[in-house]
Amino acid sequence: YQKGCSVRFLNPQSFSSSVWKLCSTLQEHFSCFVGANIYLTPAGTQGFAPHYDDIEAFVLQLEGTKRWRLYNPRSDNEVLPRFSSPNFSQKQIGDPIIDVVLEPGDMLYFPRGIIHQACTPGESHSLHMTVSTCQKNAWGDLLEKMLPHALATAFEEDVDFRKSLPCDYLSYTGSTHSDSSSPQRVEFLRRVEKLLFKLKSYLTVDTAVDQMASEYLHTALPPCLSPEERHCSVAESGPRWKEGDVSTGRPIDLNSEVRLVRHGALRIAPGEESLTLLYTTNNSRVYKEKDVQSIEVDFEFADGLEFLLQHYPQYTRVKSLPLDDNAAKCDLASVLYDHGLLLTKHSLNDDASPDYV
């Protein structure tokens, strides 16, 4: 830093509760991972050469000032890119479309592919935080999950995909023959087009979305609960020492009013013999520090789980869950509550005052 270099603090959400709360709230909105980095830059210096990133960026100026210059993508191929760029020279990027100095409290947004550079003017340092999201969360990423599964299913179920290629296909296909309009080539391309049209019927959007969701839930931050929410969650339930004795909390019963802690904290993944519930409440604030967190439950709980998702963020009584018997209703609610996925409208502790400590 004393030699003019910027200092980058990685993943402040792992250490700062306020940044954790911000990123956790935004990931619920964007349905994908939201991270952050903090940059401390000495006065009169520039930390990075012009470049573009593979994320949507929200720059929050915290201390000092920083001059930002933004530039259009150099070509259509660099609009919303999947990967970040190398460094550019000034000659390669042209004139800026935005030239602005951020002061404390200002925010600047720019999408993937927008070339940018920033420097610290004046005699004061700059401290800013970049909040990032939407990395590899495009339509193409969804199709990348969808197409291999569709092709595997087509191979298995449709004999047309298993038929051998013509013996002479190399004599009229490939780059050498790309300008040819021979009858054999025309027929070959027609067959390819027909197979692609048939492949569409094997596309399973929901399966691919579940794959995207599984990867997201692995990276997601755990919900950042308010003091009131913590008081009505498993985090502050159970036995407590009070006035020389152990005070036990009440169990969830049919009259308990409950709701999911967050709509995006739970994902149902149907299996062959049971339901797998992927969830984020036991995730670490350190990126991918833990494996994907999951619970296995019986298929009989499916309607109750969907009911809770559909009614979020409203509270509902446990007895309203559309399950066959009262024991199943209480069992499902208790399992979800014990894993931090349910909040109760009123604390289960005997001392049900919101400000009980």
Coordinates of C-alpha atoms in Angstrom, one line a residue:
Y1 CA 0.0 0.0 0.0
Q2 CA 2.8 2.4 0.9
K3 CA 4.3 1.7 -2.6
G4 CA 1.0 2.7 -4.4
C5 CA -0.6 -0.7 -4.6
S6 CA -4.3 -1.3 -3.9
V7 CA -5.3 -3.7 -1.2
R8 CA -8.2 -6.1 -1.9
F9 CA -10.2 -7.6 1.0
L10 CA -11.9 -10.8 -0.2
N11 CA -15.3 -11.9 0.9
P12 CA -16.1 -9.4 3.7
Q13 CA -19.5 -11.1 4.0
S14 CA -17.6 -13.8 5.9
F15 CA -16.6 -11.4 8.6
S16 CA -19.0 -8.4 8.6
S17 CA -22.6 -9.0 9.6
S18 CA -23.8 -5.9 7.7
V19 CA -22.2 -7.1 4.4
W20 CA -23.6 -10.6 5.1
K21 CA -27.1 -9.1 5.5
L22 CA -26.8 -7.1 2.3
C23 CA -25.5 -10.0 0.2
S24 CA -28.0 -12.4 1.7
T25 CA -30.9 -10.1 1.0
L26 CA -29.8 -9.5 -2.6
Q27 CA -29.2 -13.2 -3.3
E28 CA -32.9 -13.8 -2.4
H29 CA -33.8 -11.3 -5.1
F30 CA -31.4 -12.4 -7.8
S31 CA -31.8 -16.2 -7.1
C32 CA -28.0 -16.6 -7.5
F33 CA -24.9 -16.1 -5.5
V34 CA -24.1 -12.5 -4.4
G35 CA -20.6 -11.8 -3.2
A36 CA -18.4 -8.8 -2.4
N37 CA -14.9 -7.5 -2.3
I38 CA -13.5 -4.3 -0.7
Y39 CA -10.7 -2.2 -2.2
L40 CA -8.4 0.2 -0.5
T41 CA -6.5 2.4 -3.0
P42 CA -3.9 5.0 -2.1
A43 CA -4.3 8.6 -3.2
G44 CA -3.3 9.4 -6.8
T45 CA -3.1 5.8 -7.9
Q46 CA -5.0 3.3 -10.1
G47 CA -5.4 -0.3 -9.0
F48 CA -6.2 -2.1 -12.3
A49 CA -5.8 -1.6 -16.0
P50 CA -9.0 -1.2 -18.1
H51 CA -10.9 -4.5 -18.4
Y52 CA -14.3 -6.0 -18.2
D53 CA -15.7 -8.6 -15.8
D54 CA -18.0 -11.6 -15.9
I55 CA -20.3 -10.3 -13.2
E56 CA -22.9 -7.6 -12.7
A57 CA -21.2 -5.0 -10.4
F58 CA -22.6 -2.6 -7.9
V59 CA -19.8 -0.2 -6.6
L60 CA -20.5 1.4 -3.2
Q61 CA -18.2 4.2 -2.3
L62 CA -17.4 4.1 1.4
E63 CA -14.5 6.6 2.0
G64 CA -12.7 9.2 0.0
T65 CA -13.4 9.6 -3.7
K66 CA -12.8 7.5 -6.9
R67 CA -13.0 8.4 -10.5
W68 CA -14.7 5.8 -12.7
R69 CA -14.6 5.7 -16.5
L70 CA -16.8 3.2 -18.3
Y71 CA -16.6 2.2 -22.0
N72 CA -18.9 0.3 -24.4
P73 CA -18.0 -3.2 -25.3
R74 CA -15.7 -3.3 -28.3
S75 CA -17.9 -5.6 -30.3
D76 CA -21.2 -7.5 -30.0
N77 CA -19.2 -10.6 -29.1
E78 CA -18.2 -8.9 -25.8
V79 CA -21.7 -7.9 -24.8
L80 CA -22.6 -9.8 -21.6
P81 CA -19.5 -12.0 -21.7
R82 CA -19.2 -15.3 -19.9
F83 CA -15.6 -14.7 -18.9
S84 CA -13.6 -11.7 -17.8
S85 CA -11.2 -10.0 -20.2
P86 CA -7.5 -9.5 -20.2
N87 CA -6.2 -6.0 -19.6
F88 CA -6.6 -3.5 -22.4
S89 CA -4.6 -0.5 -23.5
Q90 CA -6.1 2.9 -23.7
K91 CA -6.0 2.8 -27.5
Q92 CA -8.1 -0.4 -27.6
I93 CA -11.1 1.0 -25.7
G94 CA -11.9 4.5 -27.2
D95 CA -13.6 7.2 -25.3
P96 CA -15.6 6.7 -22.1
I97 CA -19.4 6.7 -22.1
I98 CA -19.4 7.6 -18.4
D99 CA -16.8 9.6 -16.5
V100 CA -17.8 10.2 -12.9
V101 CA -16.3 10.7 -9.5
L102 CA -18.0 8.7 -6.7
E103 CA -18.2 10.2 -3.2
P104 CA -19.1 8.4 0.0
G105 CA -22.6 7.1 -0.2
D106 CA -22.7 7.0 -4.0
M107 CA -23.4 3.8 -6.0
L108 CA -22.4 2.9 -9.5
Y109 CA -23.8 -0.1 -11.4
F110 CA -22.5 -1.6 -14.6
P111 CA -23.3 -5.0 -16.3
R112 CA -21.0 -7.7 -17.5
G113 CA -18.9 -6.6 -20.5
I114 CA -18.7 -2.9 -19.7
I115 CA -15.0 -2.0 -19.8
H116 CA -14.0 0.1 -16.8
Q117 CA -11.1 1.6 -15.0
A118 CA -10.9 3.6 -11.8
C119 CA -8.3 5.9 -10.1
T120 CA -8.1 7.9 -6.9
P121 CA -7.9 11.6 -7.5
G122 CA -6.8 14.1 -5.0
E123 CA -4.8 13.6 -1.8
S124 CA -7.1 11.1 0.0
H125 CA -7.3 7.4 -0.2
S126 CA -10.4 5.6 -1.6
L127 CA -12.3 2.7 0.0
H128 CA -15.1 1.1 -1.9
M129 CA -17.0 -2.2 -1.9
T130 CA -18.0 -4.0 -5.1
V131 CA -21.0 -6.3 -4.8
S132 CA -21.2 -8.8 -7.6
T133 CA -23.8 -11.2 -8.9
C134 CA -25.1 -13.1 -12.0
Q135 CA -21.9 -15.0 -12.7
K136 CA -22.7 -17.9 -15.1
N137 CA -26.4 -17.4 -14.6
A138 CA -27.4 -16.8 -18.2
W139 CA -29.8 -18.6 -20.6
G140 CA -26.8 -20.3 -22.2
D141 CA -25.8 -21.7 -18.8
L142 CA -29.3 -23.2 -18.4
L143 CA -29.1 -24.7 -21.9
E144 CA -25.7 -26.1 -21.1
K145 CA -27.4 -28.2 -18.3
M146 CA -30.4 -29.0 -20.4
L147 CA -29.0 -30.2 -23.7
P148 CA -26.7 -33.1 -22.5
H149 CA -29.6 -34.6 -20.5
A150 CA -31.9 -34.3 -23.5
L151 CA -29.4 -35.9 -25.8
A152 CA -28.8 -38.8 -23.4
T153 CA -32.6 -39.4 -23.1
A154 CA -33.0 -39.3 -26.9
F155 CA -30.2 -41.8 -27.4
E156 CA -32.0 -44.1 -25.0
E157 CA -35.5 -43.7 -26.3
D158 CA -35.3 -42.9 -30.0
V159 CA -33.7 -45.3 -32.5
D160 CA -33.1 -42.5 -35.0
F161 CA -30.4 -41.1 -32.7
R162 CA -28.7 -44.5 -32.6
K163 CA -28.5 -45.2 -36.3
S164 CA -25.1 -45.1 -37.9
L165 CA -23.8 -42.3 -40.0
P166 CA -23.6 -42.8 -43.8
C167 CA -20.5 -44.7 -44.9
D168 CA -19.5 -41.8 -47.2
Y169 CA -20.4 -38.8 -45.1
L170 CA -16.8 -37.6 -44.8
S171 CA -16.7 -37.1 -48.6
Y172 CA -19.3 -34.3 -48.6
T173 CA -19.2 -32.8 -45.1
G174 CA -16.7 -30.8 -43.1
S175 CA -15.1 -27.4 -43.8
T176 CA -13.7 -28.6 -47.1
H177 CA -17.2 -29.2 -48.4
S178 CA -19.0 -26.3 -46.7
D179 CA -19.8 -24.7 -50.1
S180 CA -21.1 -27.8 -51.7
S181 CA -24.7 -28.3 -52.5
S182 CA -24.5 -31.9 -53.5
P183 CA -27.7 -34.0 -53.0
Q184 CA -25.9 -36.2 -50.4
R185 CA -24.9 -33.1 -48.4
V186 CA -28.4 -31.6 -48.6
E187 CA -29.9 -34.8 -47.4
F188 CA -27.3 -35.1 -44.6
L189 CA -28.1 -31.6 -43.3
R190 CA -31.8 -32.3 -43.6
R191 CA -31.4 -35.3 -41.3
V192 CA -29.4 -33.2 -38.8
E193 CA -32.2 -30.6 -38.8
K194 CA -34.8 -33.3 -38.3
L195 CA -32.9 -34.8 -35.3
L196 CA -32.5 -31.4 -33.7
F197 CA -36.2 -30.8 -34.1
K198 CA -36.9 -34.1 -32.4
L199 CA -34.4 -33.3 -29.7
K200 CA -36.6 -30.4 -28.6
S201 CA -39.2 -32.9 -27.3
Y202 CA -36.6 -34.4 -24.9
L203 CA -35.7 -31.1 -23.3
T204 CA -36.6 -31.0 -19.6
V205 CA -36.5 -27.5 -18.4
D206 CA -37.3 -28.2 -14.8
T207 CA -34.5 -30.8 -14.4
A208 CA -32.0 -28.3 -15.7
V209 CA -33.3 -25.6 -13.4
D210 CA -33.0 -28.0 -10.5
Q211 CA -29.3 -28.5 -11.4
M212 CA -28.8 -24.7 -11.5
A213 CA -30.6 -24.4 -8.2
S214 CA -28.4 -27.1 -6.6
E215 CA -25.2 -25.3 -7.6
Y216 CA -26.6 -22.0 -6.3
L217 CA -27.7 -23.4 -3.0
H218 CA -24.2 -24.8 -2.5
T219 CA -22.7 -21.3 -2.9
A220 CA -25.4 -19.3 -1.2
L221 CA -25.0 -17.5 2.1
P222 CA -27.1 -18.6 5.0
P223 CA -30.1 -16.3 5.8
C224 CA -29.1 -13.4 8.0
L225 CA -31.8 -13.3 10.6
S226 CA -33.0 -10.2 12.4
P227 CA -33.1 -10.3 16.2
E228 CA -36.9 -10.8 16.1
E229 CA -36.5 -13.7 13.6
R230 CA -33.7 -15.3 15.7
H231 CA -36.0 -15.2 18.7
C232 CA -38.6 -17.2 16.8
S233 CA -36.2 -19.7 15.3
V234 CA -34.4 -22.8 16.4
A235 CA -31.3 -20.5 17.1
E236 CA -32.9 -19.4 20.3
S237 CA -35.2 -22.2 21.2
G238 CA -34.8 -25.1 23.5
P239 CA -33.7 -25.5 27.2
R240 CA -32.5 -22.4 29.0
W241 CA -31.2 -21.7 32.4
K242 CA -33.4 -19.3 34.3
E243 CA -33.7 -18.4 38.0
G244 CA -31.8 -21.5 39.1
D245 CA -33.7 -23.9 36.9
V246 CA -33.9 -25.3 33.4
S247 CA -36.7 -23.8 31.4
T248 CA -37.7 -25.9 28.3
G249 CA -39.3 -24.6 25.2
R250 CA -42.6 -25.8 23.9
P251 CA -42.7 -28.3 21.0
I252 CA -44.3 -27.3 17.7
D253 CA -48.0 -28.4 17.7
L254 CA -51.0 -28.2 15.4
N255 CA -51.8 -24.6 16.5
S256 CA -48.2 -23.3 16.0
E257 CA -48.1 -20.6 13.3
V258 CA -45.1 -21.0 11.0
R259 CA -43.6 -19.9 7.8
L260 CA -40.4 -20.6 5.9
V261 CA -37.4 -18.5 7.0
R262 CA -36.8 -17.5 3.3
H263 CA -38.4 -18.6 0.1
G264 CA -35.0 -19.3 -1.5
A265 CA -33.5 -21.2 1.5
L266 CA -35.2 -24.4 0.5
R267 CA -35.3 -26.4 -2.8
I268 CA -37.2 -29.7 -3.4
A269 CA -35.3 -32.2 -5.5
P270 CA -37.4 -35.3 -6.3
G271 CA -35.4 -38.6 -6.1
E272 CA -36.4 -42.2 -6.9
E273 CA -37.3 -43.2 -3.4
S274 CA -37.6 -40.0 -1.5
L275 CA -37.5 -36.2 -1.7
T276 CA -34.2 -34.4 -1.2
L277 CA -34.5 -31.0 0.4
L278 CA -31.6 -28.8 -0.4
Y279 CA -31.2 -25.9 2.0
T280 CA -29.0 -23.0 2.9
T281 CA -29.6 -22.4 6.6
N282 CA -26.6 -24.5 7.6
N283 CA -24.3 -23.1 5.0
S284 CA -21.1 -21.3 5.9
R285 CA -20.4 -17.6 5.3
V286 CA -17.1 -18.8 3.8
Y287 CA -17.6 -19.6 0.1
K288 CA -18.3 -23.4 -0.4
E289 CA -16.7 -24.2 2.9
K290 CA -19.3 -27.0 3.3
D291 CA -20.8 -29.6 1.0
V292 CA -24.4 -29.1 -0.2
Q293 CA -26.7 -29.3 2.8
S294 CA -29.7 -31.7 2.3
I295 CA -32.4 -33.6 4.1
E296 CA -34.1 -36.8 2.9
V297 CA -37.9 -36.9 3.6
D298 CA -40.7 -39.2 2.4
F299 CA -42.8 -38.3 -0.7
E300 CA -45.9 -38.0 1.6
F301 CA -44.5 -34.6 2.7
A302 CA -44.5 -33.1 -0.9
D303 CA -47.8 -31.3 -0.7
G304 CA -47.0 -29.8 2.7
L305 CA -43.7 -28.5 1.4
E306 CA -45.3 -27.0 -1.7
F307 CA -47.9 -25.4 0.6
L308 CA -45.3 -23.7 2.7
L309 CA -43.5 -22.4 -0.4
Q310 CA -46.7 -21.1 -2.0
H311 CA -47.8 -19.3 1.2
Y312 CA -44.5 -17.6 1.9
P313 CA -44.1 -15.1 3.6
Q314 CA -47.5 -15.6 5.3
Y315 CA -47.8 -17.5 8.5
T316 CA -50.0 -20.6 8.6
R317 CA -51.0 -23.0 11.3
V318 CA -49.4 -26.4 11.2
K319 CA -52.9 -28.0 11.2
S320 CA -53.5 -26.3 7.8
L321 CA -50.7 -28.3 6.1
P322 CA -52.4 -30.6 3.4
L323 CA -51.1 -33.9 4.8
D324 CA -53.0 -37.0 5.6
D325 CA -52.8 -37.0 9.4
N326 CA -51.9 -34.7 12.3
A327 CA -48.7 -36.6 13.2
A328 CA -47.3 -36.1 9.7
K329 CA -48.1 -32.3 9.9
C330 CA -46.2 -32.0 13.2
D331 CA -43.3 -34.2 12.0
L332 CA -42.7 -32.1 8.9
A333 CA -42.9 -28.8 10.8
S334 CA -40.6 -30.1 13.5
V335 CA -38.0 -31.3 11.0
L336 CA -38.0 -28.0 9.1
Y337 CA -37.8 -26.0 12.3
D338 CA -34.9 -28.1 13.7
H339 CA -32.9 -27.4 10.5
G340 CA -33.6 -23.6 10.8
L341 CA -36.0 -23.6 7.9
L342 CA -39.1 -22.5 9.8
L343 CA -39.9 -19.5 11.9
T344 CA -42.7 -19.5 14.4
K345 CA -44.9 -16.4 14.8
H346 CA -44.4 -16.6 18.5
S347 CA -41.4 -17.9 20.3
L348 CA -41.6 -21.5 21.5
N349 CA -39.8 -20.5 24.7
D350 CA -41.9 -20.3 27.8
D351 CA -40.8 -16.7 28.0
A352 CA -42.4 -15.6 24.8
S353 CA -41.6 -11.9 25.0
P354 CA -39.7 -10.6 21.9
D355 CA -37.1 -8.9 24.1
Y356 CA -36.4 -11.9 26.3
V357 CA -32.7 -12.6 26.4

